[in-house]
Coordinates of C-alpha atoms in Angstrom, one line a residue:
X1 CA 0.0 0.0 0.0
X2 CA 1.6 3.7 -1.0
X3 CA 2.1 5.1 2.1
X4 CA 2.3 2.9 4.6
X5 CA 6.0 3.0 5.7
X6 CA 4.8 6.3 7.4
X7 CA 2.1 5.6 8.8
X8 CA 1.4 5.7 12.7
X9 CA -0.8 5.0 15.1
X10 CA -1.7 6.5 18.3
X11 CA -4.8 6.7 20.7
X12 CA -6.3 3.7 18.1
X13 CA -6.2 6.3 15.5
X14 CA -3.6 5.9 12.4
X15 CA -2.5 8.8 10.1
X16 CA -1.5 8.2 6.7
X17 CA 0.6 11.1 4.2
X18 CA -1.1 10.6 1.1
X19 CA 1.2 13.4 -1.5
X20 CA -1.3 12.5 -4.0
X21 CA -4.4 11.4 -5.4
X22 CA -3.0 7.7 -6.0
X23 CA -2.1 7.5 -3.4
X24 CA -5.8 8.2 -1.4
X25 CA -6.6 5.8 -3.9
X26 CA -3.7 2.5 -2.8
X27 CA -5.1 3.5 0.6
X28 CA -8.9 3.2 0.4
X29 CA -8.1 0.3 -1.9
X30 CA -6.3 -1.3 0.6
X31 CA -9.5 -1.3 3.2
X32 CA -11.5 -3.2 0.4
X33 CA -9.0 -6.4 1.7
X34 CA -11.1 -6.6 5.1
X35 CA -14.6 -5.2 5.0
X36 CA -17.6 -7.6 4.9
X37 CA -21.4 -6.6 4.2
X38 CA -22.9 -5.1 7.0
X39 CA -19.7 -2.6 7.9
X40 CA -20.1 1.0 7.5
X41 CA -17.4 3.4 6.6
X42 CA -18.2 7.5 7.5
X43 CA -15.9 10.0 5.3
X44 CA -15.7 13.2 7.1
X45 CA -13.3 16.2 6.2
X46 CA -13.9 19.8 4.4
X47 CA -15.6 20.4 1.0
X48 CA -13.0 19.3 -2.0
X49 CA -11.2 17.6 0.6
X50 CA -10.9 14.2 -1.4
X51 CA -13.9 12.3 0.3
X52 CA -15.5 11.2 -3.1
X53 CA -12.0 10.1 -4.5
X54 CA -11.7 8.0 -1.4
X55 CA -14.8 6.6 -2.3
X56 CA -14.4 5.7 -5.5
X57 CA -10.8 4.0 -4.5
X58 CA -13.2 1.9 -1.9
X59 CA -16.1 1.0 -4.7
X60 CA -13.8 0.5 -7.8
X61 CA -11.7 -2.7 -5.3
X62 CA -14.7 -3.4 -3.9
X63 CA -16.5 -4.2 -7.0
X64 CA -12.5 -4.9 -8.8
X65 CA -13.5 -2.9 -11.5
X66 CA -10.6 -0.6 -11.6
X67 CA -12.5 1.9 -14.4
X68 CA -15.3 2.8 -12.4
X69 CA -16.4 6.3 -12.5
X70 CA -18.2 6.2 -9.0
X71 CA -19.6 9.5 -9.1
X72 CA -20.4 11.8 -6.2
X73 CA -23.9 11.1 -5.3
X74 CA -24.5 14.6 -4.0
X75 CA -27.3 14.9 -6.2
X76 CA -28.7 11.0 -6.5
X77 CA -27.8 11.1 -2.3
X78 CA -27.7 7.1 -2.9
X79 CA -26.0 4.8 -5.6
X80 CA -25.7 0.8 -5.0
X81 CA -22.9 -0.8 -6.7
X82 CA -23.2 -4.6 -7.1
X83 CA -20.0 -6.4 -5.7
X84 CA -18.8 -9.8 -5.5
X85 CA -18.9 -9.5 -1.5
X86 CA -22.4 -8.0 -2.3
X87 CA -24.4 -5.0 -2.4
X88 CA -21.8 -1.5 -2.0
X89 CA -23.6 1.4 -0.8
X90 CA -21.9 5.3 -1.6
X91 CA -24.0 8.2 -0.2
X92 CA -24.1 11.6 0.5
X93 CA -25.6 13.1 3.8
X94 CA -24.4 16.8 2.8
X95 CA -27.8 17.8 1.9
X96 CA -30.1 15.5 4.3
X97 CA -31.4 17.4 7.1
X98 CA -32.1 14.3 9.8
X99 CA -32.9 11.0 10.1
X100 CA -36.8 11.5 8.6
X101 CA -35.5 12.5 5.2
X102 CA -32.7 9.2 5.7
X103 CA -36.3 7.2 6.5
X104 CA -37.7 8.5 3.3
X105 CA -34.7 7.1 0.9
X106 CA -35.1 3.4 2.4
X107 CA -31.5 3.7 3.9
X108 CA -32.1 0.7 6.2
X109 CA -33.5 -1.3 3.7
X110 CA -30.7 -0.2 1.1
X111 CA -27.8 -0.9 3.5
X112 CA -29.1 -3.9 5.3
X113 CA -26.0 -6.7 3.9
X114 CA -24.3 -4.3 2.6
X115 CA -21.1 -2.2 2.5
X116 CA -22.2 1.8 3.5
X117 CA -19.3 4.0 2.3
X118 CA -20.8 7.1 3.4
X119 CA -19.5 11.0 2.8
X120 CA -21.0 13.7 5.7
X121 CA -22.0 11.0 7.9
X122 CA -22.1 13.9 11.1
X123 CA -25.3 15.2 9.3
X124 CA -27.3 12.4 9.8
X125 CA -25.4 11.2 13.3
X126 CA -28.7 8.8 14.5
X127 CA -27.8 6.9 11.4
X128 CA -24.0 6.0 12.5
X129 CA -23.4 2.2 14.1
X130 CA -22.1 1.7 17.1
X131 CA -19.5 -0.6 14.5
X132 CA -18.0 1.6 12.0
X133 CA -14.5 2.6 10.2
X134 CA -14.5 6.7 10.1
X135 CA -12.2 8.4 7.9
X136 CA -11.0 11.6 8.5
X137 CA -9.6 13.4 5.2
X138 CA -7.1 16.9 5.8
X139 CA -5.8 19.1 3.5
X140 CA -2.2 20.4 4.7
X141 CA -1.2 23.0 1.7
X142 CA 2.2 23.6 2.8
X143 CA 3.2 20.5 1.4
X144 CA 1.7 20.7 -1.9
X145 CA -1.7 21.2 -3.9
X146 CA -2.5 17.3 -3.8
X147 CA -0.8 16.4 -0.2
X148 CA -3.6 14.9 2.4
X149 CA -3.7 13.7 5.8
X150 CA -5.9 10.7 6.8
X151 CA -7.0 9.9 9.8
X152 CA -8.5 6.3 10.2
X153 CA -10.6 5.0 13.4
X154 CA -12.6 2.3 14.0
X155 CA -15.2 2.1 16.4
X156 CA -17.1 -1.1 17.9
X157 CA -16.3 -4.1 16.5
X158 CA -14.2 -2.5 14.0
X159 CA -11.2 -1.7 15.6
X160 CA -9.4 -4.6 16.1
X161 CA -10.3 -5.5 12.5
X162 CA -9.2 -2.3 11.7
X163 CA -5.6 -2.3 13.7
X164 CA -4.7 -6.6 12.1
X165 CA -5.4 -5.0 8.6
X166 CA -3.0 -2.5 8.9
X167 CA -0.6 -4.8 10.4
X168 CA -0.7 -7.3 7.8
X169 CA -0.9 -4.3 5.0
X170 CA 2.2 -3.6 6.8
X171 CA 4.0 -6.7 7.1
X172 CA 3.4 -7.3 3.5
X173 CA 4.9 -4.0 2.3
X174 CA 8.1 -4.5 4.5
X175 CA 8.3 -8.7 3.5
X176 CA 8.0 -7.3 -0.6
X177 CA 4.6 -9.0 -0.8
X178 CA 2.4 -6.1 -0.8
X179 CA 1.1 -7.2 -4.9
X180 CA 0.5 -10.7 -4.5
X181 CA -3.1 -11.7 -4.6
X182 CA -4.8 -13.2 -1.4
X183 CA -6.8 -16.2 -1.1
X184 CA -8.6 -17.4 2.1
X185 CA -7.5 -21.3 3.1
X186 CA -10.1 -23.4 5.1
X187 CA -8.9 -23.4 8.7
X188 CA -9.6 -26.1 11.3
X189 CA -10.8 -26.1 14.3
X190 CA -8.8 -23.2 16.0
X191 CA -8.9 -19.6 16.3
X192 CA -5.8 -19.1 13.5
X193 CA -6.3 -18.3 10.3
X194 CA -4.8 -18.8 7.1
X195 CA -4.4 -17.0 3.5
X196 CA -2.2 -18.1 0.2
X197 CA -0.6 -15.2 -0.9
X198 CA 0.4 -15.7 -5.2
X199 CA 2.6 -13.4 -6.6
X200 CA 1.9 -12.1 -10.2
X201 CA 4.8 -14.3 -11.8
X202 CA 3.3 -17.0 -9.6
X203 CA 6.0 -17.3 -6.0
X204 CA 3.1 -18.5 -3.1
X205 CA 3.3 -17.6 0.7
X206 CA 1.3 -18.8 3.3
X207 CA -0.3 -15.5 5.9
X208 CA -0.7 -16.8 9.0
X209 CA -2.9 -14.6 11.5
X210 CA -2.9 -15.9 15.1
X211 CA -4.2 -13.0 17.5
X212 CA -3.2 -13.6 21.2
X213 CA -5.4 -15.9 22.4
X214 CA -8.8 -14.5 24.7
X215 CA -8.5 -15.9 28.1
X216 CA -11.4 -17.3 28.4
X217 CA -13.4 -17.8 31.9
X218 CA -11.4 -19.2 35.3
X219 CA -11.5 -22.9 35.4
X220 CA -9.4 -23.7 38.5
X221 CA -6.1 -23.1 40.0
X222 CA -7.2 -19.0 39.4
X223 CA -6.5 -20.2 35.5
X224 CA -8.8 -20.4 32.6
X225 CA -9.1 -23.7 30.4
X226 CA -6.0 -22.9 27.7
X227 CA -3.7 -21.8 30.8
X228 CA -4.4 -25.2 32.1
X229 CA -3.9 -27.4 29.2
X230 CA -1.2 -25.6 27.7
X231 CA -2.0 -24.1 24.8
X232 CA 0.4 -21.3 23.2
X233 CA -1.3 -17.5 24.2
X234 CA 0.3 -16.1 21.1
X235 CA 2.4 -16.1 18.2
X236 CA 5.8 -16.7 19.9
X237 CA 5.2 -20.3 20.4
X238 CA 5.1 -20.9 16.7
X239 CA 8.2 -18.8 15.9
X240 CA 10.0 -20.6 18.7
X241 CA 9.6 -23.7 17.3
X242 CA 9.5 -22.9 13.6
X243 CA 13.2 -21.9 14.3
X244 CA 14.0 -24.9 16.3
X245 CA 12.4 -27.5 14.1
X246 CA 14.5 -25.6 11.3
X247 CA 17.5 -25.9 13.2
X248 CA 17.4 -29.8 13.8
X249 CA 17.5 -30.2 9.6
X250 CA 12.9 -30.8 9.2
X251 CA 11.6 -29.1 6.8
X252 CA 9.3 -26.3 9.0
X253 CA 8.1 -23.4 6.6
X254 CA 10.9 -21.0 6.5
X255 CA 10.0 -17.7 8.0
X256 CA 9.6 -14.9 5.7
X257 CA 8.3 -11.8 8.2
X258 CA 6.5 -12.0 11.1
X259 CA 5.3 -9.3 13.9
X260 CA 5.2 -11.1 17.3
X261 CA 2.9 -8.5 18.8
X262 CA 0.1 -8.3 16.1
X263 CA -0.1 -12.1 15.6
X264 CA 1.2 -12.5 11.9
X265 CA 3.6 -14.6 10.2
X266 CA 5.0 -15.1 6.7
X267 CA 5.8 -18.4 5.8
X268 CA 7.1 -20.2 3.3
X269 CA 4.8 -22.4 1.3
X270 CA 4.7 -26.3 1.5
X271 CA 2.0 -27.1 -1.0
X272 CA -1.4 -28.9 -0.7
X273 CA -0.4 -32.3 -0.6
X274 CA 0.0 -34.3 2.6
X275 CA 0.9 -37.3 3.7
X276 CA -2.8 -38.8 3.4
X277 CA -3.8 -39.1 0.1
X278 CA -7.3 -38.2 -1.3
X279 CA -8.2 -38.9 2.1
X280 CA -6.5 -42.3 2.9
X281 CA -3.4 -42.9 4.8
X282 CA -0.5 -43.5 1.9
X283 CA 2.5 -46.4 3.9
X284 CA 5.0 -44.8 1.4
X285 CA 4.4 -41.5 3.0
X286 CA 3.6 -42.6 6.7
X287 CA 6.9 -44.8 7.2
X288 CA 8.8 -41.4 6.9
X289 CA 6.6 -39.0 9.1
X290 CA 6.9 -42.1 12.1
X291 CA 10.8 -42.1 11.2
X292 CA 11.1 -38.4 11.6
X293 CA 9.3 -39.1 15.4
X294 CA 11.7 -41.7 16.1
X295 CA 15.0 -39.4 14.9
X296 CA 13.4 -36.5 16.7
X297 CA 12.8 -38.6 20.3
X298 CA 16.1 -40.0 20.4
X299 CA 17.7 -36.6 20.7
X300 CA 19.0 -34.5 23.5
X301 CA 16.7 -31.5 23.1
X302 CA 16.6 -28.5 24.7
X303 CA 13.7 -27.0 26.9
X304 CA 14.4 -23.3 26.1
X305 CA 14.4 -21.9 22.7
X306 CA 14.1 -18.5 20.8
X307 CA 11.2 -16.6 19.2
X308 CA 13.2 -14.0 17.6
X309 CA 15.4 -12.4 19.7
X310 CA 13.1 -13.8 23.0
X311 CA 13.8 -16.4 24.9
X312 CA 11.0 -19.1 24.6
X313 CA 10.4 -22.1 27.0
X314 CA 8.1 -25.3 25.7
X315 CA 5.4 -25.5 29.1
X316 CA 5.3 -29.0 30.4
X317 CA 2.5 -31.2 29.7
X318 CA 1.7 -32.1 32.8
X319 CA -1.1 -34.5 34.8
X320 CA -3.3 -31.2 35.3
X321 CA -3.4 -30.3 31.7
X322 CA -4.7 -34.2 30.6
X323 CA -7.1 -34.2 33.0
X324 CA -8.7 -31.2 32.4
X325 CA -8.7 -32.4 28.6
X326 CA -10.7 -35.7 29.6
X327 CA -12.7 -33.9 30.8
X328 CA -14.1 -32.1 28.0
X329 CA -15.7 -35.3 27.3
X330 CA -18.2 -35.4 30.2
X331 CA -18.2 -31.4 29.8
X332 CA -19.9 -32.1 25.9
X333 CA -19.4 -35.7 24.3
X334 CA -21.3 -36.8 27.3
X335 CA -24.8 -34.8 27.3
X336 CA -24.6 -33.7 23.3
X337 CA -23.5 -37.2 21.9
X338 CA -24.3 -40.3 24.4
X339 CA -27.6 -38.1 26.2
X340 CA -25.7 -39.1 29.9
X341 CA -25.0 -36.9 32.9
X342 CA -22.3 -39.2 35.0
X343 CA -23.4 -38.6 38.8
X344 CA -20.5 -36.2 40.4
X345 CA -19.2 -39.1 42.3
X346 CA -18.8 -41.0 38.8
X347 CA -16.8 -37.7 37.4
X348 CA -14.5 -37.8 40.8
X349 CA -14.0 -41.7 39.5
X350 CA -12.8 -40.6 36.0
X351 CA -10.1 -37.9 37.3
X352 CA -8.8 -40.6 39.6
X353 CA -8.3 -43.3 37.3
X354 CA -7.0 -41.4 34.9
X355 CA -4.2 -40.2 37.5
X356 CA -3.6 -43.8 38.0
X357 CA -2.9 -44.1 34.4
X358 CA -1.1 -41.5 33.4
X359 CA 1.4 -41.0 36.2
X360 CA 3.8 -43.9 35.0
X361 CA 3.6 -42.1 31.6
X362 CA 4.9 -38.9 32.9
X363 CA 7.4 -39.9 34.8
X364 CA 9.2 -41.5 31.5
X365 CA 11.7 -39.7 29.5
X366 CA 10.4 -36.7 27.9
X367 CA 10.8 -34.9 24.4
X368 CA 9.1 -31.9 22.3
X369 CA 5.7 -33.1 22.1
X370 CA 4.2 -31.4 18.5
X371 CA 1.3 -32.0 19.8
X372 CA -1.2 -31.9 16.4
X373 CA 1.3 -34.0 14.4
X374 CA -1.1 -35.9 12.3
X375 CA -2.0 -36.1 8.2
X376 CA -3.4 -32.5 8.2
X377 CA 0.1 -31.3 9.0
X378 CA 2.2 -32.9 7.2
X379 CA 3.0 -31.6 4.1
X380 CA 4.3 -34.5 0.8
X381 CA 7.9 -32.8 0.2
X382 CA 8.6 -35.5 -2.9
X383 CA 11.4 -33.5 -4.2
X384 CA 13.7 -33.2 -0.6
X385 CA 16.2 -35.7 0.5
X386 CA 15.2 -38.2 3.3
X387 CA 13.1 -36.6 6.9
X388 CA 12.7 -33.4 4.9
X389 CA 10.1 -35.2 2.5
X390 CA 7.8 -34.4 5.5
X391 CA 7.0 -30.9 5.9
X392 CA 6.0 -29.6 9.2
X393 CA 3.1 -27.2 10.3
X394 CA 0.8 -26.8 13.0
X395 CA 3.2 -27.2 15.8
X396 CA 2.1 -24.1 18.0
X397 CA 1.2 -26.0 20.7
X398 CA 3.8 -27.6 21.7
X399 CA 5.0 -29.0 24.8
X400 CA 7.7 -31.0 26.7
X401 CA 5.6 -34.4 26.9
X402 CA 5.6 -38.3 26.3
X403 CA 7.0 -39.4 23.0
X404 CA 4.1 -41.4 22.5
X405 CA 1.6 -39.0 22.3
X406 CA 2.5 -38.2 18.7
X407 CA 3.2 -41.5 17.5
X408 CA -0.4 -42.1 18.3
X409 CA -1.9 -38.7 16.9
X410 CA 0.1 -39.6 13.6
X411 CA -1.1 -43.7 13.8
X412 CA -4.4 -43.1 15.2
X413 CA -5.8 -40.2 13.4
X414 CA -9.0 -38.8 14.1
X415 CA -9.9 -37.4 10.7
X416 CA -8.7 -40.2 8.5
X417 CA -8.9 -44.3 8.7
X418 CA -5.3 -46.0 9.6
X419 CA -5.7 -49.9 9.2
X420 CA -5.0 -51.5 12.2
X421 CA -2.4 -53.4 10.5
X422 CA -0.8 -49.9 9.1
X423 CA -0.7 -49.0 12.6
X424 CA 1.2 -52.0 13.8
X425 CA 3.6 -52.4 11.1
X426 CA 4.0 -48.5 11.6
X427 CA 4.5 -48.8 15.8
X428 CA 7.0 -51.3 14.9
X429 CA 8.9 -49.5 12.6
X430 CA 9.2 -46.6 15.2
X431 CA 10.3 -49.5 18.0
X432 CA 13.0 -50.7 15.8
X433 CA 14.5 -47.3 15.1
X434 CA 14.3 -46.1 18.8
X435 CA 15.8 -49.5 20.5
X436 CA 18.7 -49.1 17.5
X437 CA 19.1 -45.6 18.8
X438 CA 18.6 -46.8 22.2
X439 CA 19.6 -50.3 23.3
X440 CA 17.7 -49.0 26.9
X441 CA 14.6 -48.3 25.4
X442 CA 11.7 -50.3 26.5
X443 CA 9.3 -51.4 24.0
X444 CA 6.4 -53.1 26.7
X445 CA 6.8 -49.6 28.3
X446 CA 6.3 -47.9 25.1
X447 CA 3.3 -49.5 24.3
X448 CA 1.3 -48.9 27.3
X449 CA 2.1 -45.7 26.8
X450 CA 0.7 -45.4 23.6
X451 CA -2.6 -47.1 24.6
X452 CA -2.6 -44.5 27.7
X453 CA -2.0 -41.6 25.2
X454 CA -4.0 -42.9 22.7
X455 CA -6.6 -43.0 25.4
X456 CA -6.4 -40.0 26.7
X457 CA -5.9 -38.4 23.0
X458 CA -9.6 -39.8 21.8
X459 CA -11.4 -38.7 24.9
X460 CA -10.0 -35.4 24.5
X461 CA -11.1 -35.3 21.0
X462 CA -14.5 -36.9 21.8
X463 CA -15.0 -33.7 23.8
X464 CA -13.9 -31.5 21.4
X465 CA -15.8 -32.3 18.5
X466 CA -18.8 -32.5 20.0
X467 CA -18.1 -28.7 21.9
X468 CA -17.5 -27.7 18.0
X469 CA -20.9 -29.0 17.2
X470 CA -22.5 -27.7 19.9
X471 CA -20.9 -24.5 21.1
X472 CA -19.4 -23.2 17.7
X473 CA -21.9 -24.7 14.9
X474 CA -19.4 -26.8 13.4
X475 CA -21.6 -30.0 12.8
X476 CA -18.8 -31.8 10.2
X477 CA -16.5 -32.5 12.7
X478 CA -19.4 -35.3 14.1
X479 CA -18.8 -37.5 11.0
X480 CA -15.3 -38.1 12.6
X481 CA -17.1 -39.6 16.1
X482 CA -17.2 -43.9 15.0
X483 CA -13.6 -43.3 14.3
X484 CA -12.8 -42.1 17.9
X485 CA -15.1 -44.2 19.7
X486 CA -13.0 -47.4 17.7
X487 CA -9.6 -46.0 18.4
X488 CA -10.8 -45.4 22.8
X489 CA -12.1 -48.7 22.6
X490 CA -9.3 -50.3 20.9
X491 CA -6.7 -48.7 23.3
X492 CA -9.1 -49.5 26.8
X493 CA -8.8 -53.1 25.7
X494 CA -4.4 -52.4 27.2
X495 CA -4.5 -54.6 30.4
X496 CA -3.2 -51.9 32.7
X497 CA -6.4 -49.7 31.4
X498 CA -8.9 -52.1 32.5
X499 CA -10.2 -50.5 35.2
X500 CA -10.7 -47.3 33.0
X501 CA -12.3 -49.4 30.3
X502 CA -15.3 -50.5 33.5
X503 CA -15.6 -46.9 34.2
X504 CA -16.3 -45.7 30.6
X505 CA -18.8 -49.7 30.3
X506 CA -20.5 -48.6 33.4
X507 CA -20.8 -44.3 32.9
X508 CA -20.1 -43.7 29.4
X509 CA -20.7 -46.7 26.6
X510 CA -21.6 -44.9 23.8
X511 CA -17.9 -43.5 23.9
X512 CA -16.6 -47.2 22.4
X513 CA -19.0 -47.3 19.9
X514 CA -22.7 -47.1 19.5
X515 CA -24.8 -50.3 20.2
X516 CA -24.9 -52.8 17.6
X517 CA -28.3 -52.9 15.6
X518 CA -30.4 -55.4 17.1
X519 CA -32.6 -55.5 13.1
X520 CA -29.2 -57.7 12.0
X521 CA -29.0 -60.2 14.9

């Protein structure tokens, strides 16, 4: 965007020198990036003061049809502009003298889904949202005929949308990426989100926004639910580890620009193609992601890494934080899915055998614990030498943890089916490489911790699908459920889980499958 190496921000407003006309135009263009139907934008500033060209900068990206004349509708007080976002309002309050004569036009009915990109909004001040970008537009002569001064602030809901579309416009313009052409990926089921960035001779990035994470409400210990269970507050986690993974020779997306503080990176781009092919595990692909695990485990790795020039320190995934994720599945699974409300004394039950179970695991070695490593996130790299075939995202969340936990989020994995005879062959192959590594390394050890992970892993994921459903709207992640429900029974069957698998018989059935149909006996 022209201009925006000088532009500051102070008091949540942010001035921008604009020397000429283009550039009021790169900058009201720019805004077209982030507004959605429903927003309003108020252009205030003196008579000739550019208002209408900042307009028709707005409407001509808006509607990407870089020719349009967008008049002034001093005169017409109202002209709709179809765009691909939908309807784009431009109108003039100048000559409106309340809110009867705003009745009279239909405004409500004219803006209602719509983008209002209104000049003299302070004429008609009933009609201004409590959510709304104003623009404030100065002339300052003593720099030149053409030189203005604008003055952006959002109000309401705005603002932060406002301030992480400035810092991305931003971030862009200082990574050299400021012409590439955005598109929107499908995110998962977190608060991050994600955009392809294309270059015009065709070089891809991938935009990561992350915002710093809303504590949500206290749970316990004077701490809310993420505090408890780990998860990364902000960007810094992901830097950290980018760098780290980088370091150890996996291929992590190389880091092009980031800003810790507003939530963004720039990353390199691994492609579309993962490790799961149209949707079913490929061996080919799996035997290396399980041998990257087993190289990565039998290191000596550090605790304390660097996000930049910060000091970062993976959190320990501790008792507290797996326990308060098994519990998500009495908190949701268990009244949205299986229509049960296990008795308070049940619940104390759950909590205590799960301790019992997973305080052998933590008290073997430890390692970084990715956390989300699983077909999603890892990335088909056909054309790199050995362990860098697998490319590596999603790995914000990471913590110092059991080994296992990730070998069983890669072999067991919620979203696609793994043969049980994949997964064995797999588990074996990871065995092998750690007791040739390791001559110590126990593999009877090993595999009760993967049943106990594995566990503890579906129960957790029970709960969150079904809080997606429920809570967010997200009903497609309840296709995923059977899978689950066989991968929690299959690890309850481990003989030291047995008296876990008579809690979830006796409380909670429907969590190892639903009932067989009695129409086929």
């Amino acid at each position: 965007m022209n201009g925006l190496a000088g532009v500051r921000e102070e008091a949540g407003v942010w001035s921008f020198e604009a020397p000429d006309e283009a550039t009021t135009l790169a900058i009201a263009a720019a805004q077209a990036a982030w507004l959605e139907p429903g927003d309003f934008v108020g252009l205030t500033g003196d008579l000739g003061a550019g208002k209408t060209a900042f307009a028709r900068g707005l409407v001509r990206a808006l509607t990407e049809e870089a020719e349009l004349e967008a008049p002034s509708p001093t005169f017409t007080l109202m002209q709709v502009y179809e765009a691909p976002a939908g309807p784009v309002v431009h109108a003039d309050f100048y000559r409106l003298r309340g809110p009867t004569e705003l009745a009279n036009l239909g405004w409500e009915e004219a803006v209602d889904g719509a983008i209002a990109v209104v000049e003299w909004p302070e004429k008609v001040p009933q009609a201004l949202p409590n959510d709304r970008l104003e623009i404030e537009i100065r002339f300052d002569p003593s720099r030149g005929p053409d030189f203005r001064l604008l003055a952006l602030r959002g109000f309401g809901a705005i603002k932060p949308r406002l301030g992480l579309a400035l810092g991305v416009a931003r971030l862009l313009e200082r990574a050299g990426w400021s012409d590439a052409r955005r598109e929107f990926l499908r995110g998962d089921a977190s608060i991050r989100a994600y955009e392809r960035l294309i270059k015009p001779g065709g070089e891809t990035a991938i935009l990561m926004i992350s915002p710093p994470r809303p504590d949500g409400p206290i749970l316990r210990f004077g701490k809310s639910y993420a505090a408890i269970a780990k998860l990364a507050p902000d960007i810094r986690a992901f830097v950290a580890m980018d760098e780290g993974l980088r370091g150890l020779g996996y291929s992590a997306p190389a880091l092009i620009a980031y800003s810790i503080d507003e939530g963004l990176a720039l990353t390199e781009d691994l492609g579309s193609v993962t490790i799961a092919e149209s949707g079913a595990p490929d061996g080919a692909r799996y035997a290396p992601a399980i041998a990257l695990l087993a190289d990565l485990h039998a290191r000596d790795l550090p605790p304390g890494l660097s996000a930049g020039e910060e000091a970062y320190e993976l959190p320990v995934y501790d008792i507290e934080a797996m326990l308060v994720e098994v519990e998500l599945a009495l908190d949701w699974y268990a009244s949205a899915i299986a229509r049960v409300t296990p008795p308070s004394g049940a619940r104390m039950q759950f909590l205590a055998l799960w301790r019992e179970v997973l305080q052998p695991v933590l008290t073997e070695p430890t390692t970084w614990t990715l956390r989300d490593y699983h077909s999603p996130n890892l990335h088909w790299l056909p054309d790199r030498p050995g362990l860098k075939r697998i490319g590596l995202i999603d790995f914000q969340d990471a913590v110092i943890g059991p080994p296992a936990y990730d070998v069983v989020s890669l072999l067991q994995d919620a979203r696609v089916d793994v043969p049980e005879d994949l997964e064995m062959r797999l588990a074996a192959l990871y065995m092998r490489r750690r007791t040739s590594a390791d001559p110590a390394f126990d593999t009877q050890r090993f595999a009760a911790a993967y049943a106990a992970m594995g566990a503890q892993r579906a129960t957790k994921i029970l709960g969150l699908f079904a809080r997606l459903d429920k809570r967010d709207g997200k009903p497609e992640y309840l296709r995923h459920l059977p899978r689950i429900e066989r991968y929690l029974a299959r690890n309850l069957a481990h003989p030291l889980l047995q008296p876990l698998a008579l809690w979830y018989r006796s409380h909670l059935p429907r969590a190892l499958g639903p009932p067989p149909d009695k129409s086929d006996s």
